[in-house]
């Protein structure tokens, strides 16, 4: 989804999520291109933190707002939450490992594949429907921005 095509009432919320999606894709690509274990570990830790914050933001604010806005989102949101659960499981596994451990690279790679699939569905189906249904996300976008800052500060402190 192109950010320039997002209506003003949805721009902050959807742009924030789109930016997260782009960042995750870049991090997975960087992991793929990493030359040594310390670089891989640093990238994997960052992507796990970013994804943890992103999923929490969606589950706390974005998904409930869509559920409330229109029943048309119910099945998509149910799927998205199941995908989040799978991603969280892989994140926990990756966070408990180190490069060189059996299956470390494979788990990060599969996490990236899960995330790419999830991103594609959100952007092509969910976000497109949000725009076509003219769901007002102006206030939600500001809440999401503030909450993301809180979550990132807390994540960086640990």
N, CA, C and O atoms as a DFTB+ gen file, in Angstrom:
632 C
 N C O
     1  1       0.853      -1.184       0.000
     2  2       0.000       0.000       0.000
     3  2       0.894       1.242       0.000
     4  3       1.878       1.328       0.735
     5  1       0.527       2.175      -0.830
     6  2       1.273       3.420      -0.956
     7  2       0.733       4.432       0.060
     8  3      -0.459       4.737       0.069
     9  1       1.616       4.943       0.909
    10  2       1.179       5.874       1.960
    11  2       0.535       7.142       1.402
    12  3      -0.319       7.743       2.053
    13  1       0.938       7.545       0.214
    14  2       0.381       8.789      -0.348
    15  2      -1.091       8.639      -0.730
    16  3      -1.783       9.639      -0.924
    17  1      -1.576       7.402      -0.839
    18  2      -2.977       7.180      -1.207
    19  2      -3.896       7.053       0.006
    20  3      -5.098       6.839      -0.147
    21  1      -3.342       7.183       1.204
    22  2      -4.143       7.019       2.424
    23  2      -4.837       8.336       2.756
    24  3      -4.184       9.376       2.842
    25  1      -6.167       8.298       2.943
    26  2      -6.894       9.521       3.320
    27  2      -6.428      10.072       4.664
    28  3      -5.920       9.334       5.508
    29  1      -6.606      11.364       4.849
    30  2      -6.122      12.061       6.044
    31  2      -6.604      11.422       7.348
    32  3      -5.821      11.310       8.291
    33  1      -7.856      11.006       7.425
    34  2      -8.414      10.440       8.654
    35  2      -7.833       9.099       9.041
    36  3      -8.087       8.599      10.137
    37  1      -7.055       8.512       8.149
    38  2      -6.460       7.194       8.398
    39  2      -4.934       7.225       8.322
    40  3      -4.265       6.238       8.628
    41  1      -4.408       8.354       7.916
    42  2      -2.977       8.451       7.590
    43  2      -2.053       8.116       8.762
    44  3      -1.117       7.334       8.593
    45  1      -2.288       8.681       9.931
    46  2      -1.367       8.467      11.053
    47  2      -1.343       6.992      11.455
    48  3      -0.269       6.405      11.587
    49  1      -2.501       6.397      11.647
    50  2      -2.570       5.002      12.096
    51  2      -1.973       4.053      11.062
    52  3      -1.108       3.240      11.390
    53  1      -2.427       4.151       9.824
    54  2      -1.957       3.218       8.804
    55  2      -0.494       3.468       8.443
    56  3       0.245       2.516       8.194
    57  1      -0.069       4.712       8.410
    58  2       1.338       5.010       8.107
    59  2       2.262       4.437       9.179
    60  3       3.328       3.909       8.863
    61  1       1.861       4.539      10.427
    62  2       2.658       3.988      11.519
    63  2       2.844       2.481      11.321
    64  3       3.955       1.968      11.453
    65  1       1.763       1.781      11.007
    66  2       1.836       0.333      10.803
    67  2       2.644      -0.004       9.545
    68  3       3.438      -0.945       9.545
    69  1       2.439       0.764       8.483
    70  2       3.202       0.539       7.248
    71  2       4.698       0.751       7.478
    72  3       5.519      -0.014       6.972
    73  1       5.052       1.782       8.236
    74  2       6.465       2.030       8.552
    75  2       7.063       0.855       9.319
    76  3       8.198       0.452       9.063
    77  1       6.294       0.308      10.263
    78  2       6.753      -0.869      11.005
    79  2       6.981      -2.039      10.057
    80  3       7.980      -2.750      10.171
    81  1       6.060      -2.237       9.128
    82  2       6.183      -3.337       8.166
    83  2       7.460      -3.181       7.338
    84  3       8.200      -4.145       7.145
    85  1       7.714      -1.980       6.857
    86  2       8.898      -1.727       6.028
    87  2      10.184      -1.963       6.832
    88  3      11.156      -2.528       6.329
    89  1      10.163      -1.519       8.083
    90  2      11.351      -1.692       8.929
    91  2      11.632      -3.177       9.160
    92  3      12.782      -3.610       9.087
    93  1      10.589      -3.953       9.438
    94  2      10.777      -5.388       9.662
    95  2      11.343      -6.059       8.411
    96  3      12.249      -6.887       8.503
    97  1      10.812      -5.705       7.253
    98  2      11.321      -6.292       6.005
    99  2      12.799      -5.972       5.814
   100  3      13.577      -6.837       5.413
   101  1      13.185      -4.732       6.099
   102  2      14.596      -4.330       5.961
   103  2      15.480      -5.111       6.932
   104  3      16.581      -5.532       6.578
   105  1      14.991      -5.299       8.154
   106  2      15.774      -6.035       9.146
   107  2      15.945      -7.498       8.739
   108  3      17.031      -8.058       8.893
   109  1      14.897      -8.115       8.228
   110  2      15.023      -9.513       7.788
   111  2      15.998      -9.625       6.616
   112  3      16.755     -10.592       6.527
   113  1      15.980      -8.650       5.730
   114  2      16.914      -8.641       4.601
   115  2      18.342      -8.460       5.134
   116  3      19.270      -9.118       4.663
   117  1      18.512      -7.573       6.112
   118  2      19.830      -7.360       6.702
   119  2      20.334      -8.638       7.381
   120  3      21.521      -8.955       7.309
   121  1      19.438      -9.363       8.032
   122  2      19.811     -10.637       8.674
   123  2      20.311     -11.615       7.616
   124  3      21.329     -12.283       7.795
   125  1      19.586     -11.682       6.534
   126  2      19.942     -12.578       5.428
   127  2      21.333     -12.244       4.876
   128  3      22.086     -13.137       4.490
   129  1      21.660     -10.954       4.845
   130  2      22.935     -10.492       4.281
   131  2      24.071     -10.433       5.310
   132  3      25.224     -10.202       4.946
   133  1      23.752     -10.640       6.586
   134  2      24.756     -10.504       7.656
   135  2      25.892     -11.503       7.463
   136  3      25.685     -12.642       7.042
   137  1      27.083     -11.045       7.780
   138  2      28.284     -11.850       7.552
   139  2      28.753     -12.634       8.780
   140  3      29.386     -13.680       8.637
   141  1      28.452     -12.145       9.975
   142  2      28.953     -12.852      11.158
   143  2      27.865     -12.993      12.216
   144  3      26.823     -12.340      12.153
   145  1      28.130     -13.852      13.181
   146  2      27.145     -14.186      14.209
   147  2      26.740     -13.006      15.071
   148  3      25.571     -12.892      15.439
   149  1      27.678     -12.122      15.405
   150  2      27.310     -10.992      16.279
   151  2      26.380     -10.031      15.540
   152  3      25.465      -9.467      16.140
   153  1      26.610      -9.847      14.252
   154  2      25.724      -8.997      13.447
   155  2      24.333      -9.640      13.345
   156  3      23.314      -8.960      13.469
   157  1      24.310     -10.952      13.119
   158  2      23.025     -11.669      13.039
   159  2      22.259     -11.542      14.353
   160  3      21.055     -11.284      14.361
   161  1      22.963     -11.724      15.449
   162  2      22.303     -11.669      16.753
   163  2      21.732     -10.278      17.022
   164  3      20.611     -10.149      17.513
   165  1      22.493      -9.251      16.706
   166  2      22.035      -7.876      16.905
   167  2      20.779      -7.585      16.074
   168  3      19.822      -6.990      16.570
   169  1      20.793      -8.003      14.830
   170  2      19.637      -7.778      13.940
   171  2      18.436      -8.579      14.432
   172  3      17.321      -8.059      14.472
   173  1      18.654      -9.833      14.806
   174  2      17.547     -10.679      15.279
   175  2      16.918     -10.098      16.546
   176  3      15.695     -10.091      16.687
   177  1      17.748      -9.615      17.457
   178  2      17.224      -9.006      18.692
   179  2      16.385      -7.768      18.358
   180  3      15.312      -7.566      18.926
   181  1      16.882      -6.949      17.436
   182  2      16.149      -5.742      17.056
   183  2      14.816      -6.090      16.394
   184  3      13.787      -5.497      16.719
   185  1      14.834      -7.040      15.477
   186  2      13.584      -7.392      14.783
   187  2      12.592      -8.002      15.770
   188  3      11.393      -7.742      15.670
   189  1      13.057      -8.795      16.704
   190  2      12.155      -9.376      17.713
   191  2      11.527      -8.288      18.573
   192  3      10.333      -8.345      18.869
   193  1      12.313      -7.305      18.974
   194  2      11.785      -6.190      19.773
   195  2      10.761      -5.398      18.962
   196  3       9.673      -5.095      19.453
   197  1      11.109      -5.067      17.729
   198  2      10.201      -4.298      16.868
   199  2       8.882      -5.040      16.652
   200  3       7.809      -4.441      16.720
   201  1       8.967      -6.327      16.395
   202  2       7.751      -7.118      16.156
   203  2       6.912      -7.251      17.420
   204  3       5.683      -7.237      17.357
   205  1       7.564      -7.378      18.556
   206  2       6.838      -7.478      19.825
   207  2       6.046      -6.201      20.086
   208  3       4.880      -6.260      20.478
   209  1       6.670      -5.061      19.872
   210  2       5.988      -3.775      20.056
   211  2       4.856      -3.634      19.047
   212  3       3.755      -3.211      19.399
   213  1       5.124      -3.987      17.795
   214  2       4.127      -3.864      16.727
   215  2       2.893      -4.728      17.010
   216  3       1.762      -4.255      16.895
   217  1       3.110      -5.983      17.375
   218  2       1.959      -6.862      17.626
   219  2       1.162      -6.379      18.833
   220  3      -0.067      -6.444      18.830
   221  1       1.844      -5.901      19.853
   222  2       1.135      -5.404      21.030
   223  2       0.285      -4.189      20.671
   224  3      -0.855      -4.066      21.119
   225  1       0.836      -3.312      19.877
   226  2       0.121      -2.115      19.429
   227  2      -1.135      -2.492      18.640
   228  3      -2.214      -1.948      18.873
   229  1      -0.980      -3.412      17.723
   230  2      -2.144      -3.849      16.933
   231  2      -3.192      -4.513      17.819
   232  3      -4.383      -4.231      17.689
   233  1      -2.758      -5.387      18.715
   234  2      -3.700      -6.136      19.549
   235  2      -4.389      -5.255      20.593
   236  3      -5.561      -5.469      20.906
   237  1      -3.679      -4.277      21.129
   238  2      -4.267      -3.398      22.152
   239  2      -5.198      -2.342      21.556
   240  3      -6.244      -2.039      22.131
   241  1      -4.822      -1.786      20.413
   242  2      -5.537      -0.620      19.903
   243  2      -6.169      -0.811      18.518
   244  3      -7.366      -0.585      18.342
   245  1      -5.369      -1.222      17.553
   246  2      -5.834      -1.244      16.161
   247  2      -6.904      -2.300      15.923
   248  3      -7.971      -1.987      15.394
   249  1      -6.639      -3.537      16.301
   250  2      -7.617      -4.603      16.048
   251  2      -8.936      -4.376      16.786
   252  3      -9.997      -4.535      16.183
   253  1      -8.908      -4.008      18.072
   254  2     -10.191      -3.743      18.752
   255  2     -10.990      -2.618      18.074
   256  3     -12.216      -2.693      17.992
   257  1     -10.308      -1.594      17.596
   258  2     -11.004      -0.491      16.923
   259  2     -11.673      -0.975      15.636
   260  3     -12.788      -0.559      15.320
   261  1     -10.999      -1.845      14.900
   262  2     -11.606      -2.378      13.676
   263  2     -12.769      -3.303      13.990
   264  3     -13.786      -3.277      13.297
   265  1     -12.630      -4.120      15.026
   266  2     -13.738      -5.010      15.422
   267  2     -14.976      -4.189      15.757
   268  3     -16.097      -4.555      15.403
   269  1     -14.753      -3.082      16.441
   270  2     -15.858      -2.213      16.844
   271  2     -16.459      -1.469      15.646
   272  3     -17.660      -1.203      15.614
   273  1     -15.629      -1.142      14.680
   274  2     -16.057      -0.321      13.549
   275  2     -16.965      -1.062      12.579
   276  3     -17.927      -0.483      12.074
   277  1     -16.674      -2.347      12.308
   278  2     -17.431      -3.055      11.283
   279  2     -17.198      -4.564      11.396
   280  3     -16.063      -5.009      11.562
   281  1     -18.266      -5.339      11.306
   282  2     -18.175      -6.806      11.386
   283  2     -17.391      -7.416      10.230
   284  3     -16.927      -8.552      10.326
   285  1     -17.243      -6.679       9.152
   286  2     -16.544      -7.191       7.973
   287  2     -15.094      -7.577       8.293
   288  3     -14.486      -8.356       7.558
   289  1     -14.549      -7.045       9.364
   290  2     -13.157      -7.307       9.726
   291  2     -12.977      -8.556      10.598
   292  3     -11.844      -8.989      10.809
   293  1     -14.052      -9.136      11.102
   294  2     -13.962     -10.213      12.097
   295  2     -13.058     -11.366      11.675
   296  3     -12.146     -11.727      12.419
   297  1     -13.284     -11.947      10.514
   298  2     -12.474     -13.092      10.086
   299  2     -11.012     -12.712       9.868
   300  3     -10.104     -13.454      10.245
   301  1     -10.796     -11.554       9.259
   302  2      -9.422     -11.084       9.025
   303  2      -8.684     -10.907      10.352
   304  3      -7.518     -11.280      10.482
   305  1      -9.376     -10.339      11.327
   306  2      -8.750     -10.077      12.628
   307  2      -8.493     -11.374      13.377
   308  3      -7.474     -11.511      14.054
   309  1      -9.411     -12.325      13.258
   310  2      -9.183     -13.633      13.884
   311  2      -7.915     -14.277      13.312
   312  3      -7.077     -14.782      14.059
   313  1      -7.785     -14.253      11.987
   314  2      -6.595     -14.799      11.333
   315  2      -5.335     -14.069      11.773
   316  3      -4.311     -14.687      12.065
   317  1      -5.424     -12.759      11.815
   318  2      -4.265     -11.947      12.192
   319  2      -3.804     -12.285      13.609
   320  3      -2.603     -12.343      13.874
   321  1      -4.746     -12.507      14.512
   322  2      -4.379     -12.831      15.891
   323  2      -3.726     -14.210      15.983
   324  3      -2.816     -14.408      16.789
   325  1      -4.181     -15.166      15.166
   326  2      -3.546     -16.482      15.132
   327  2      -2.127     -16.352      14.565
   328  3      -1.190     -16.979      15.059
   329  1      -1.985     -15.534      13.527
   330  2      -0.649     -15.301      12.962
   331  2       0.261     -14.641      13.992
   332  3       1.441     -14.980      14.084
   333  1      -0.270     -13.710      14.759
   334  2       0.517     -13.072      15.824
   335  2       0.978     -14.114      16.838
   336  3       2.127     -14.081      17.279
   337  1       0.102     -15.028      17.208
   338  2       0.458     -16.052      18.199
   339  2       1.611     -16.908      17.691
   340  3       2.526     -17.228      18.450
   341  1       1.576     -17.279      16.422
   342  2       2.668     -18.072      15.833
   343  2       3.962     -17.270      15.820
   344  3       5.027     -17.793      16.147
   345  1       3.866     -16.004      15.444
   346  2       5.051     -15.142      15.412
   347  2       5.621     -14.977      16.816
   348  3       6.837     -15.037      17.001
   349  1       4.757     -14.769      17.804
   350  2       5.231     -14.592      19.179
   351  2       5.962     -15.836      19.669
   352  3       6.964     -15.731      20.376
   353  1       5.466     -17.008      19.297
   354  2       6.116     -18.258      19.678
   355  2       7.523     -18.327      19.077
   356  3       8.483     -18.676      19.764
   357  1       7.631     -17.996      17.807
   358  2       8.953     -17.995      17.164
   359  2       9.866     -16.927      17.757
   360  3      11.060     -17.160      17.942
   361  1       9.310     -15.767      18.051
   362  2      10.101     -14.694      18.672
   363  2      10.692     -15.189      19.995
   364  3      11.875     -14.984      20.265
   365  1       9.875     -15.832      20.805
   366  2      10.345     -16.343      22.098
   367  2      11.462     -17.370      21.898
   368  3      12.443     -17.388      22.643
   369  1      11.301     -18.220      20.890
   370  2      12.344     -19.214      20.618
   371  2      13.642     -18.540      20.183
   372  3      14.718     -18.887      20.670
   373  1      13.543     -17.586      19.276
   374  2      14.732     -16.884      18.787
   375  2      15.413     -16.130      19.925
   376  3      16.639     -16.141      20.034
   377  1      14.623     -15.479      20.768
   378  2      15.198     -14.717      21.883
   379  2      15.928     -15.610      22.874
   380  3      16.816     -15.145      23.589
   381  1      15.566     -16.881      22.925
   382  2      16.224     -17.818      23.835
   383  2      17.420     -18.530      23.211
   384  3      17.989     -19.443      23.810
   385  1      17.796     -18.109      22.013
   386  2      18.878     -18.778      21.284
   387  2      20.003     -17.794      20.949
   388  3      19.924     -16.598      21.232
   389  1      21.044     -18.346      20.337
   390  2      22.175     -17.548      19.845
   391  2      22.564     -18.076      18.476
   392  3      22.346     -19.250      18.177
   393  1      23.140     -17.215      17.641
   394  2      23.634     -17.707      16.357
   395  2      24.588     -18.882      16.609
   396  3      25.348     -18.884      17.577
   397  1      24.534     -19.846      15.747
   398  2      25.347     -21.042      15.945
   399  2      24.538     -22.162      16.573
   400  3      24.863     -23.337      16.399
   401  1      23.480     -21.807      17.307
   402  2      22.583     -22.838      17.835
   403  2      21.895     -23.516      16.654
   404  3      21.665     -22.901      15.613
   405  1      21.573     -24.793      16.837
   406  2      20.836     -25.508      15.803
   407  2      19.542     -24.762      15.484
   408  3      18.813     -24.360      16.391
   409  1      19.270     -24.585      14.240
   410  2      18.029     -24.001      13.726
   411  2      17.864     -22.498      13.960
   412  3      16.808     -21.951      13.644
   413  1      18.867     -21.819      14.501
   414  2      18.739     -20.375      14.750
   415  2      18.394     -19.620      13.468
   416  3      17.386     -18.916      13.406
   417  1      19.239     -19.775      12.448
   418  2      18.997     -19.068      11.192
   419  2      17.654     -19.463      10.592
   420  3      16.930     -18.617      10.067
   421  1      17.323     -20.742      10.670
   422  2      16.056     -21.224      10.112
   423  2      14.865     -20.583      10.823
   424  3      13.881     -20.214      10.182
   425  1      14.955     -20.454      12.128
   426  2      13.835     -19.860      12.874
   427  2      13.664     -18.380      12.545
   428  3      12.539     -17.901      12.403
   429  1      14.766     -17.658      12.424
   430  2      14.668     -16.240      12.043
   431  2      14.113     -16.125      10.630
   432  3      13.288     -15.254      10.353
   433  1      14.559     -16.997       9.741
   434  2      14.070     -16.982       8.353
   435  2      12.581     -17.283       8.295
   436  3      11.843     -16.597       7.588
   437  1      12.132     -18.283       9.014
   438  2      10.707     -18.630       9.021
   439  2       9.887     -17.503       9.650
   440  3       8.786     -17.206       9.186
   441  1      10.409     -16.883      10.691
   442  2       9.738     -15.728      11.282
   443  2       9.554     -14.650      10.216
   444  3       8.480     -14.057      10.105
   445  1      10.592     -14.401       9.442
   446  2      10.506     -13.421       8.363
   447  2       9.446     -13.801       7.337
   448  3       8.725     -12.935       6.843
   449  1       9.347     -15.068       7.017
   450  2       8.337     -15.530       6.058
   451  2       6.933     -15.341       6.631
   452  3       6.030     -14.897       5.921
   453  1       6.742     -15.673       7.912
   454  2       5.451     -15.452       8.579
   455  2       5.073     -13.976       8.517
   456  3       3.951     -13.613       8.164
   457  1       6.040     -13.144       8.870
   458  2       5.789     -11.704       8.920
   459  2       5.456     -11.179       7.520
   460  3       4.527     -10.385       7.365
   461  1       6.198     -11.610       6.511
   462  2       5.904     -11.164       5.147
   463  2       4.495     -11.555       4.713
   464  3       3.792     -10.762       4.087
   465  1       4.089     -12.762       5.043
   466  2       2.729     -13.216       4.720
   467  2       1.691     -12.349       5.444
   468  3       0.712     -11.903       4.846
   469  1       1.920     -12.125       6.713
   470  2       1.010     -11.328       7.538
   471  2       0.909      -9.897       7.004
   472  3      -0.186      -9.345       6.895
   473  1       2.041      -9.309       6.678
   474  2       2.094      -7.945       6.154
   475  2       1.311      -7.849       4.844
   476  3       0.532      -6.918       4.636
   477  1       1.529      -8.813       3.981
   478  2       0.837      -8.823       2.686
   479  2      -0.681      -8.847       2.881
   480  3      -1.409      -8.090       2.238
   481  1      -1.149      -9.722       3.771
   482  2      -2.596      -9.802       4.026
   483  2      -3.131      -8.513       4.646
   484  3      -4.188      -8.020       4.251
   485  1      -2.403      -7.975       5.612
   486  2      -2.865      -6.738       6.239
   487  2      -2.950      -5.607       5.222
   488  3      -3.961      -4.909       5.142
   489  1      -1.894      -5.433       4.455
   490  2      -1.847      -4.300       3.538
   491  2      -2.816      -4.450       2.371
   492  3      -3.486      -3.491       1.990
   493  1      -2.891      -5.650       1.804
   494  2      -3.722      -5.844       0.609
   495  2      -5.204      -6.022       0.931
   496  3      -6.064      -5.620       0.148
   497  1      -5.502      -6.623       2.082
   498  2      -6.899      -6.886       2.420
   499  2      -7.427      -5.936       3.491
   500  3      -8.368      -5.178       3.258
   501  1      -6.805      -5.989       4.669
   502  2      -7.329      -5.247       5.811
   503  2      -7.231      -3.737       5.608
   504  3      -8.230      -3.029       5.732
   505  1      -6.039      -3.243       5.299
   506  2      -5.863      -1.797       5.163
   507  2      -6.681      -1.251       3.997
   508  3      -7.247      -0.162       4.086
   509  1      -6.742      -2.005       2.916
   510  2      -7.532      -1.596       1.747
   511  2      -9.002      -1.469       2.131
   512  3      -9.689      -0.540       1.706
   513  1      -9.473      -2.410       2.936
   514  2     -10.873      -2.377       3.382
   515  2     -11.112      -1.211       4.343
   516  3     -12.170      -0.583       4.309
   517  1     -10.141      -0.928       5.186
   518  2     -10.242       0.224       6.099
   519  2     -10.439       1.503       5.280
   520  3     -11.287       2.334       5.605
   521  1      -9.651       1.649       4.222
   522  2      -9.745       2.834       3.375
   523  2     -11.089       2.862       2.645
   524  3     -11.762       3.892       2.626
   525  1     -11.480       1.736       2.045
   526  2     -12.731       1.721       1.264
   527  2     -13.963       1.930       2.148
   528  3     -14.958       2.494       1.694
   529  1     -13.905       1.485       3.392
   530  2     -15.037       1.663       4.321
   531  2     -15.008       3.030       4.999
   532  3     -15.920       3.388       5.745
   533  1     -13.942       3.788       4.726
   534  2     -13.782       5.135       5.296
   535  2     -13.836       5.133       6.829
   536  3     -14.465       5.995       7.442
   537  1     -13.163       4.148       7.432
   538  2     -13.102       4.039       8.889
   539  2     -12.264       5.210       9.416
   540  3     -11.123       5.397       8.993
   541  1     -12.823       5.986      10.330
   542  2     -12.111       7.141      10.884
   543  2     -11.121       6.670      11.950
   544  3     -11.512       6.143      12.992
   545  1      -9.861       6.867      11.674
   546  2      -8.801       6.428      12.586
   547  2      -7.973       7.591      13.126
   548  3      -6.896       7.387      13.687
   549  1      -8.481       8.810      12.954
   550  2      -7.692       9.990      13.339
   551  2      -7.300       9.943      14.822
   552  3      -6.119      10.042      15.155
   553  1      -8.274       9.796      15.693
   554  2      -7.993       9.754      17.133
   555  2      -7.172       8.518      17.490
   556  3      -6.247       8.589      18.299
   557  1      -7.517       7.394      16.883
   558  2      -6.785       6.149      17.131
   559  2      -5.317       6.296      16.733
   560  3      -4.431       5.810      17.436
   561  1      -5.062       6.957      15.622
   562  2      -3.693       7.148      15.158
   563  2      -2.837       7.863      16.186
   564  3      -1.686       7.489      16.410
   565  1      -3.393       8.887      16.808
   566  2      -2.650       9.621      17.843
   567  2      -2.414       8.738      19.076
   568  3      -1.342       8.784      19.680
   569  1      -3.421       7.936      19.443
   570  2      -3.252       7.010      20.571
   571  2      -2.162       5.983      20.254
   572  3      -1.335       5.653      21.104
   573  1      -2.177       5.488      19.021
   574  2      -1.186       4.486      18.614
   575  2       0.224       5.065      18.639
   576  3       1.165       4.401      19.072
   577  1       0.367       6.298      18.175
   578  2       1.677       6.951      18.170
   579  2       2.216       7.074      19.602
   580  3       3.376       6.756      19.867
   581  1       1.369       7.536      20.508
   582  2       1.781       7.700      21.899
   583  2       2.108       6.350      22.540
   584  3       3.105       6.219      23.250
   585  1       1.270       5.356      22.289
   586  2       1.478       4.031      22.878
   587  2       2.751       3.389      22.333
   588  3       3.481       2.726      23.070
   589  1       3.012       3.584      21.057
   590  2       4.233       3.011      20.480
   591  2       5.464       3.613      21.146
   592  3       6.420       2.898      21.446
   593  1       5.448       4.909      21.377
   594  2       6.580       5.549      22.057
   595  2       6.793       4.937      23.436
   596  3       7.928       4.662      23.826
   597  1       5.700       4.723      24.177
   598  2       5.797       4.101      25.507
   599  2       6.398       2.694      25.418
   600  3       7.308       2.336      26.167
   601  1       5.863       1.915      24.485
   602  2       6.316       0.520      24.353
   603  2       7.774       0.448      23.920
   604  3       8.516      -0.414      24.392
   605  1       8.190       1.334      23.036
   606  2       9.586       1.333      22.574
   607  2      10.520       1.743      23.710
   608  3      11.598       1.167      23.861
   609  1      10.119       2.729      24.507
   610  2      10.945       3.140      25.642
   611  2      11.093       1.990      26.627
   612  3      12.185       1.738      27.136
   613  1       9.990       1.291      26.894
   614  2      10.038       0.161      27.826
   615  2      10.902      -0.970      27.261
   616  3      11.662      -1.597      27.999
   617  1      10.789      -1.228      25.968
   618  2      11.567      -2.284      25.341
   619  2      13.058      -1.951      25.345
   620  3      13.896      -2.833      25.533
   621  1      13.379      -0.694      25.139
   622  2      14.784      -0.277      25.110
   623  2      15.401      -0.322      26.510
   624  3      16.613      -0.482      26.655
   625  1      14.569      -0.182      27.524
   626  2      15.061      -0.172      28.912
   627  2      15.421      -1.570      29.395
   628  3      16.160      -1.726      30.367
   629  1      14.898      -2.580      28.717
   630  2      15.180      -3.953      29.176
   631  2      16.380      -4.557      28.504
   632  3      16.736      -5.700      28.788
